[in-house]
Amino acid sequence: MAFPPKLVVEQLTVMDAELFRKVLPSQCLVSTWGKRNKPSNEHLAPTLQATLDHIRRVASLVITPCLGDPSMRVPDRARVVEHWIQVAQECKILKNFSSPCTVISALQKTSTNHLKNTQRKFPWRSLKNLRSAIAKTSP
C-alpha cells in the first residue's frame, strides 16, 4: 500500500512481460504444469517454473497484508482489499490479464474470504464484477 496502484501495475506488467516473453508455446503443452508442489514439476521448463513462482509471489503480496498482522483492524483490512482491487482494475487498462487474475484469485482464497468483518466493510460484488469484466476482455 506504500505505492499507488498505477505504479504497482506498471511494475507487475513489466515483470509479467519479461517472464511470458521467455515462454515457448511448446512448453505450455505439458499438462501438469499448473499442479503445485508436485514432484512432477521438476521436469518443468525453467521459464514456466519462473512464471509460476512469480504468480505465487504476487498472490502472497496480496494475502500477507490482510492475514499477516492479527492486530490489524477491519477498516484497515478493507483498505488493503480495496487497494488490490484498484491494482487489478489498473491492470485491465494496461491489458495485463495475468496479474489481475492472480490478485482476484488471492482475494478469493478461503483464508481471505473468511474475514467476515472485512467483507461487511467492502463491497465484494465489485470484485466479482471485475473478474467477469476481465474474463470478457481477455484474449
PDB file of N, CA, C and O in Angstrom, residues 48-96:
ATOM      1  N   LEU A  48       8.679 -21.753 -17.282  1.00  0.00           N
ATOM      2  CA  LEU A  48       7.371 -21.984 -16.668  1.00  0.00           C
ATOM      3  C   LEU A  48       7.473 -21.964 -15.156  1.00  0.00           C
ATOM      4  O   LEU A  48       6.604 -21.426 -14.469  1.00  0.00           O
ATOM      5  N   GLN A  49       8.532 -22.543 -14.618  1.00  0.00           N
ATOM      6  CA  GLN A  49       8.725 -22.539 -13.172  1.00  0.00           C
ATOM      7  C   GLN A  49       8.873 -21.111 -12.666  1.00  0.00           C
ATOM      8  O   GLN A  49       8.299 -20.741 -11.640  1.00  0.00           O
ATOM      9  N   ALA A  50       9.611 -20.272 -13.395  1.00  0.00           N
ATOM     10  CA  ALA A  50       9.784 -18.871 -13.006  1.00  0.00           C
ATOM     11  C   ALA A  50       8.441 -18.132 -13.059  1.00  0.00           C
ATOM     12  O   ALA A  50       8.146 -17.307 -12.184  1.00  0.00           O
ATOM     13  N   THR A  51       7.627 -18.438 -14.047  1.00  0.00           N
ATOM     14  CA  THR A  51       6.313 -17.808 -14.165  1.00  0.00           C
ATOM     15  C   THR A  51       5.417 -18.216 -13.002  1.00  0.00           C
ATOM     16  O   THR A  51       4.742 -17.371 -12.395  1.00  0.00           O
ATOM     17  N   LEU A  52       5.394 -19.490 -12.678  1.00  0.00           N
ATOM     18  CA  LEU A  52       4.592 -19.958 -11.543  1.00  0.00           C
ATOM     19  C   LEU A  52       5.073 -19.360 -10.228  1.00  0.00           C
ATOM     20  O   LEU A  52       4.270 -18.963  -9.381  1.00  0.00           O
ATOM     21  N   ASP A  53       6.392 -19.271 -10.061  1.00  0.00           N
ATOM     22  CA  ASP A  53       6.942 -18.663  -8.849  1.00  0.00           C
ATOM     23  C   ASP A  53       6.522 -17.200  -8.735  1.00  0.00           C
ATOM     24  O   ASP A  53       6.188 -16.717  -7.649  1.00  0.00           O
ATOM     25  N   HIS A  54       6.539 -16.497  -9.843  1.00  0.00           N
ATOM     26  CA  HIS A  54       6.119 -15.090  -9.856  1.00  0.00           C
ATOM     27  C   HIS A  54       4.643 -14.959  -9.465  1.00  0.00           C
ATOM     28  O   HIS A  54       4.288 -14.106  -8.649  1.00  0.00           O
ATOM     29  N   ILE A  55       3.805 -15.810 -10.011  1.00  0.00           N
ATOM     30  CA  ILE A  55       2.372 -15.778  -9.687  1.00  0.00           C
ATOM     31  C   ILE A  55       2.174 -16.033  -8.195  1.00  0.00           C
ATOM     32  O   ILE A  55       1.382 -15.352  -7.541  1.00  0.00           O
ATOM     33  N   ARG A  56       2.905 -16.977  -7.639  1.00  0.00           N
ATOM     34  CA  ARG A  56       2.790 -17.267  -6.203  1.00  0.00           C
ATOM     35  C   ARG A  56       3.261 -16.086  -5.353  1.00  0.00           C
ATOM     36  O   ARG A  56       2.668 -15.779  -4.317  1.00  0.00           O
ATOM     37  N   ARG A  57       4.330 -15.423  -5.793  1.00  0.00           N
ATOM     38  CA  ARG A  57       4.819 -14.258  -5.038  1.00  0.00           C
ATOM     39  C   ARG A  57       3.804 -13.119  -5.066  1.00  0.00           C
ATOM     40  O   ARG A  57       3.584 -12.460  -4.050  1.00  0.00           O
ATOM     41  N   VAL A  58       3.186 -12.887  -6.215  1.00  0.00           N
ATOM     42  CA  VAL A  58       2.170 -11.832  -6.310  1.00  0.00           C
ATOM     43  C   VAL A  58       0.988 -12.172  -5.401  1.00  0.00           C
ATOM     44  O   VAL A  58       0.495 -11.319  -4.659  1.00  0.00           O
ATOM     45  N   ALA A  59       0.538 -13.419  -5.429  1.00  0.00           N
ATOM     46  CA  ALA A  59      -0.570 -13.835  -4.561  1.00  0.00           C
ATOM     47  C   ALA A  59      -0.208 -13.631  -3.090  1.00  0.00           C
ATOM     48  O   ALA A  59      -1.027 -13.165  -2.297  1.00  0.00           O
ATOM     49  N   SER A  60       1.027 -13.934  -2.744  1.00  0.00           N
ATOM     50  CA  SER A  60       1.473 -13.735  -1.365  1.00  0.00           C
ATOM     51  C   SER A  60       1.488 -12.260  -0.995  1.00  0.00           C
ATOM     52  O   SER A  60       1.134 -11.888   0.130  1.00  0.00           O
ATOM     53  N   LEU A  61       1.877 -11.404  -1.937  1.00  0.00           N
ATOM     54  CA  LEU A  61       1.859  -9.953  -1.695  1.00  0.00           C
ATOM     55  C   LEU A  61       0.448  -9.455  -1.400  1.00  0.00           C
ATOM     56  O   LEU A  61       0.260  -8.520  -0.632  1.00  0.00           O
ATOM     57  N   VAL A  62      -0.525 -10.075  -2.024  1.00  0.00           N
ATOM     58  CA  VAL A  62      -1.923  -9.675  -1.828  1.00  0.00           C
ATOM     59  C   VAL A  62      -2.437 -10.175  -0.480  1.00  0.00           C
ATOM     60  O   VAL A  62      -3.077  -9.437   0.270  1.00  0.00           O
ATOM     61  N   ILE A  63      -2.153 -11.419  -0.156  1.00  0.00           N
ATOM     62  CA  ILE A  63      -2.718 -12.054   1.035  1.00  0.00           C
ATOM     63  C   ILE A  63      -2.028 -11.608   2.325  1.00  0.00           C
ATOM     64  O   ILE A  63      -2.682 -11.372   3.337  1.00  0.00           O
ATOM     65  N   THR A  64      -0.707 -11.476   2.300  1.00  0.00           N
ATOM     66  CA  THR A  64       0.055 -11.221   3.521  1.00  0.00           C
ATOM     67  C   THR A  64      -0.404  -9.981   4.295  1.00  0.00           C
ATOM     68  O   THR A  64      -0.556 -10.058   5.513  1.00  0.00           O
ATOM     69  N   PRO A  65      -0.658  -8.839   3.647  1.00  0.00           N
ATOM     70  CA  PRO A  65      -1.103  -7.686   4.445  1.00  0.00           C
ATOM     71  C   PRO A  65      -2.436  -7.920   5.159  1.00  0.00           C
ATOM     72  O   PRO A  65      -2.666  -7.383   6.236  1.00  0.00           O
ATOM     73  N   CYS A  66      -3.293  -8.727   4.574  1.00  0.00           N
ATOM     74  CA  CYS A  66      -4.604  -8.990   5.191  1.00  0.00           C
ATOM     75  C   CYS A  66      -4.503  -9.967   6.343  1.00  0.00           C
ATOM     76  O   CYS A  66      -5.241  -9.862   7.318  1.00  0.00           O
ATOM     77  N   LEU A  67      -3.615 -10.934   6.230  1.00  0.00           N
ATOM     78  CA  LEU A  67      -3.565 -12.006   7.224  1.00  0.00           C
ATOM     79  C   LEU A  67      -2.332 -11.968   8.112  1.00  0.00           C
ATOM     80  O   LEU A  67      -2.307 -12.597   9.161  1.00  0.00           O
ATOM     81  N   GLY A  68      -1.297 -11.238   7.701  1.00  0.00           N
ATOM     82  CA  GLY A  68      -0.036 -11.269   8.418  1.00  0.00           C
ATOM     83  C   GLY A  68      -0.038 -10.558   9.760  1.00  0.00           C
ATOM     84  O   GLY A  68       0.748 -10.872  10.631  1.00  0.00           O
ATOM     85  N   ASP A  69      -0.914  -9.601   9.933  1.00  0.00           N
ATOM     86  CA  ASP A  69      -0.952  -8.826  11.173  1.00  0.00           C
ATOM     87  C   ASP A  69      -2.288  -9.057  11.875  1.00  0.00           C
ATOM     88  O   ASP A  69      -3.302  -8.459  11.516  1.00  0.00           O
ATOM     89  N   PRO A  70      -2.303  -9.917  12.900  1.00  0.00           N
ATOM     90  CA  PRO A  70      -3.574 -10.216  13.573  1.00  0.00           C
ATOM     91  C   PRO A  70      -4.177  -9.012  14.300  1.00  0.00           C
ATOM     92  O   PRO A  70      -5.369  -8.980  14.567  1.00  0.00           O
ATOM     93  N   SER A  71      -3.364  -7.999  14.571  1.00  0.00           N
ATOM     94  CA  SER A  71      -3.896  -6.823  15.261  1.00  0.00           C
ATOM     95  C   SER A  71      -4.485  -5.800  14.292  1.00  0.00           C
ATOM     96  O   SER A  71      -5.004  -4.764  14.728  1.00  0.00           O
ATOM     97  N   MET A  72      -4.418  -6.061  12.999  1.00  0.00           N
ATOM     98  CA  MET A  72      -4.955  -5.131  12.005  1.00  0.00           C
ATOM     99  C   MET A  72      -6.465  -4.998  12.171  1.00  0.00           C
ATOM    100  O   MET A  72      -7.169  -5.987  12.322  1.00  0.00           O
ATOM    101  N   ARG A  73      -6.928  -3.770  12.132  1.00  0.00           N
ATOM    102  CA  ARG A  73      -8.355  -3.502  12.302  1.00  0.00           C
ATOM    103  C   ARG A  73      -9.103  -3.737  10.987  1.00  0.00           C
ATOM    104  O   ARG A  73      -8.526  -3.683   9.905  1.00  0.00           O
ATOM    105  N   VAL A  74     -10.386  -3.976  11.113  1.00  0.00           N
ATOM    106  CA  VAL A  74     -11.235  -4.280   9.958  1.00  0.00           C
ATOM    107  C   VAL A  74     -11.186  -3.174   8.901  1.00  0.00           C
ATOM    108  O   VAL A  74     -11.016  -3.463   7.711  1.00  0.00           O
ATOM    109  N   PRO A  75     -11.328  -1.901   9.265  1.00  0.00           N
ATOM    110  CA  PRO A  75     -11.273  -0.865   8.220  1.00  0.00           C
ATOM    111  C   PRO A  75      -9.934  -0.846   7.476  1.00  0.00           C
ATOM    112  O   PRO A  75      -9.899  -0.572   6.276  1.00  0.00           O
ATOM    113  N   ASP A  76      -8.858  -1.166   8.189  1.00  0.00           N
ATOM    114  CA  ASP A  76      -7.545  -1.207   7.538  1.00  0.00           C
ATOM    115  C   ASP A  76      -7.467  -2.365   6.546  1.00  0.00           C
ATOM    116  O   ASP A  76      -6.923  -2.222   5.448  1.00  0.00           O
ATOM    117  N   ARG A  77      -8.006  -3.523   6.940  1.00  0.00           N
ATOM    118  CA  ARG A  77      -8.045  -4.660   6.012  1.00  0.00           C
ATOM    119  C   ARG A  77      -8.878  -4.318   4.779  1.00  0.00           C
ATOM    120  O   ARG A  77      -8.515  -4.668   3.660  1.00  0.00           O
ATOM    121  N   ALA A  78      -9.989  -3.654   4.991  1.00  0.00           N
ATOM    122  CA  ALA A  78     -10.852  -3.276   3.866  1.00  0.00           C
ATOM    123  C   ALA A  78     -10.100  -2.342   2.917  1.00  0.00           C
ATOM    124  O   ALA A  78     -10.237  -2.458   1.694  1.00  0.00           O
ATOM    125  N   ARG A  79      -9.292  -1.442   3.459  1.00  0.00           N
ATOM    126  CA  ARG A  79      -8.494  -0.549   2.595  1.00  0.00           C
ATOM    127  C   ARG A  79      -7.458  -1.333   1.797  1.00  0.00           C
ATOM    128  O   ARG A  79      -7.196  -1.020   0.641  1.00  0.00           O
ATOM    129  N   VAL A  80      -6.873  -2.348   2.420  1.00  0.00           N
ATOM    130  CA  VAL A  80      -5.900  -3.183   1.705  1.00  0.00           C
ATOM    131  C   VAL A  80      -6.591  -3.902   0.545  1.00  0.00           C
ATOM    132  O   VAL A  80      -6.088  -3.929  -0.579  1.00  0.00           O
ATOM    133  N   VAL A  81      -7.751  -4.483   0.812  1.00  0.00           N
ATOM    134  CA  VAL A  81      -8.508  -5.180  -0.242  1.00  0.00           C
ATOM    135  C   VAL A  81      -8.865  -4.199  -1.349  1.00  0.00           C
ATOM    136  O   VAL A  81      -8.709  -4.493  -2.540  1.00  0.00           O
ATOM    137  N   GLU A  82      -9.322  -3.024  -0.974  1.00  0.00           N
ATOM    138  CA  GLU A  82      -9.686  -2.009  -1.969  1.00  0.00           C
ATOM    139  C   GLU A  82      -8.476  -1.605  -2.810  1.00  0.00           C
ATOM    140  O   GLU A  82      -8.580  -1.434  -4.027  1.00  0.00           O
ATOM    141  N   HIS A  83      -7.320  -1.472  -2.171  1.00  0.00           N
ATOM    142  CA  HIS A  83      -6.089  -1.132  -2.895  1.00  0.00           C
ATOM    143  C   HIS A  83      -5.792  -2.181  -3.970  1.00  0.00           C
ATOM    144  O   HIS A  83      -5.494  -1.846  -5.117  1.00  0.00           O
ATOM    145  N   TRP A  84      -5.901  -3.462  -3.595  1.00  0.00           N
ATOM    146  CA  TRP A  84      -5.578  -4.519  -4.553  1.00  0.00           C
ATOM    147  C   TRP A  84      -6.612  -4.615  -5.666  1.00  0.00           C
ATOM    148  O   TRP A  84      -6.283  -4.960  -6.798  1.00  0.00           O
ATOM    149  N   ILE A  85      -7.846  -4.278  -5.365  1.00  0.00           N
ATOM    150  CA  ILE A  85      -8.853  -4.253  -6.434  1.00  0.00           C
ATOM    151  C   ILE A  85      -8.553  -3.107  -7.395  1.00  0.00           C
ATOM    152  O   ILE A  85      -8.689  -3.257  -8.613  1.00  0.00           O
ATOM    153  N   GLN A  86      -8.090  -1.984  -6.880  1.00  0.00           N
ATOM    154  CA  GLN A  86      -7.682  -0.883  -7.747  1.00  0.00           C
ATOM    155  C   GLN A  86      -6.495  -1.307  -8.620  1.00  0.00           C
ATOM    156  O   GLN A  86      -6.430  -0.950  -9.799  1.00  0.00           O
ATOM    157  N   VAL A  87      -5.585  -2.079  -8.042  1.00  0.00           N
ATOM    158  CA  VAL A  87      -4.455  -2.596  -8.820  1.00  0.00           C
ATOM    159  C   VAL A  87      -4.978  -3.471  -9.961  1.00  0.00           C
ATOM    160  O   VAL A  87      -4.554  -3.333 -11.114  1.00  0.00           O
ATOM    161  N   ALA A  88      -5.915  -4.359  -9.657  1.00  0.00           N
ATOM    162  CA  ALA A  88      -6.476  -5.242 -10.691  1.00  0.00           C
ATOM    163  C   ALA A  88      -7.172  -4.437 -11.784  1.00  0.00           C
ATOM    164  O   ALA A  88      -7.059  -4.755 -12.972  1.00  0.00           O
ATOM    165  N   GLN A  89      -7.869  -3.391 -11.396  1.00  0.00           N
ATOM    166  CA  GLN A  89      -8.547  -2.553 -12.390  1.00  0.00           C
ATOM    167  C   GLN A  89      -7.546  -1.820 -13.279  1.00  0.00           C
ATOM    168  O   GLN A  89      -7.747  -1.703 -14.486  1.00  0.00           O
ATOM    169  N   GLU A  90      -6.476  -1.334 -12.689  1.00  0.00           N
ATOM    170  CA  GLU A  90      -5.429  -0.662 -13.470  1.00  0.00           C
ATOM    171  C   GLU A  90      -4.749  -1.652 -14.426  1.00  0.00           C
ATOM    172  O   GLU A  90      -4.370  -1.272 -15.531  1.00  0.00           O
ATOM    173  N   CYS A  91      -4.602  -2.884 -14.000  1.00  0.00           N
ATOM    174  CA  CYS A  91      -4.014  -3.911 -14.875  1.00  0.00           C
ATOM    175  C   CYS A  91      -4.827  -4.056 -16.151  1.00  0.00           C
ATOM    176  O   CYS A  91      -4.276  -4.187 -17.244  1.00  0.00           O
ATOM    177  N   LYS A  92      -6.117  -4.042 -15.990  1.00  0.00           N
ATOM    178  CA  LYS A  92      -7.005  -4.190 -17.145  1.00  0.00           C
ATOM    179  C   LYS A  92      -6.774  -3.067 -18.148  1.00  0.00           C
ATOM    180  O   LYS A  92      -6.763  -3.291 -19.355  1.00  0.00           O
ATOM    181  N   ILE A  93      -6.553  -1.856 -17.651  1.00  0.00           N
ATOM    182  CA  ILE A  93      -6.309  -0.705 -18.522  1.00  0.00           C
ATOM    183  C   ILE A  93      -5.038  -0.916 -19.345  1.00  0.00           C
ATOM    184  O   ILE A  93      -4.991  -0.588 -20.527  1.00  0.00           O
ATOM    185  N   LEU A  94      -4.017  -1.507 -18.720  1.00  0.00           N
ATOM    186  CA  LEU A  94      -2.756  -1.768 -19.430  1.00  0.00           C
ATOM    187  C   LEU A  94      -2.774  -3.089 -20.194  1.00  0.00           C
ATOM    188  O   LEU A  94      -1.741  -3.520 -20.693  1.00  0.00           O
ATOM    189  N   LYS A  95      -3.922  -3.731 -20.232  1.00  0.00           N
ATOM    190  CA  LYS A  95      -4.102  -5.010 -20.932  1.00  0.00           C
ATOM    191  C   LYS A  95      -3.202  -6.113 -20.348  1.00  0.00           C
ATOM    192  O   LYS A  95      -2.714  -6.978 -21.052  1.00  0.00           O
ATOM    193  N   ASN A  96      -2.995  -6.035 -19.050  1.00  0.00           N
ATOM    194  CA  ASN A  96      -2.283  -7.078 -18.324  1.00  0.00           C
ATOM    195  C   ASN A  96      -3.376  -7.962 -17.726  1.00  0.00           C
ATOM    196  O   ASN A  96      -4.060  -7.556 -16.796  1.00  0.00           O
TER     197      ASN A  96
END
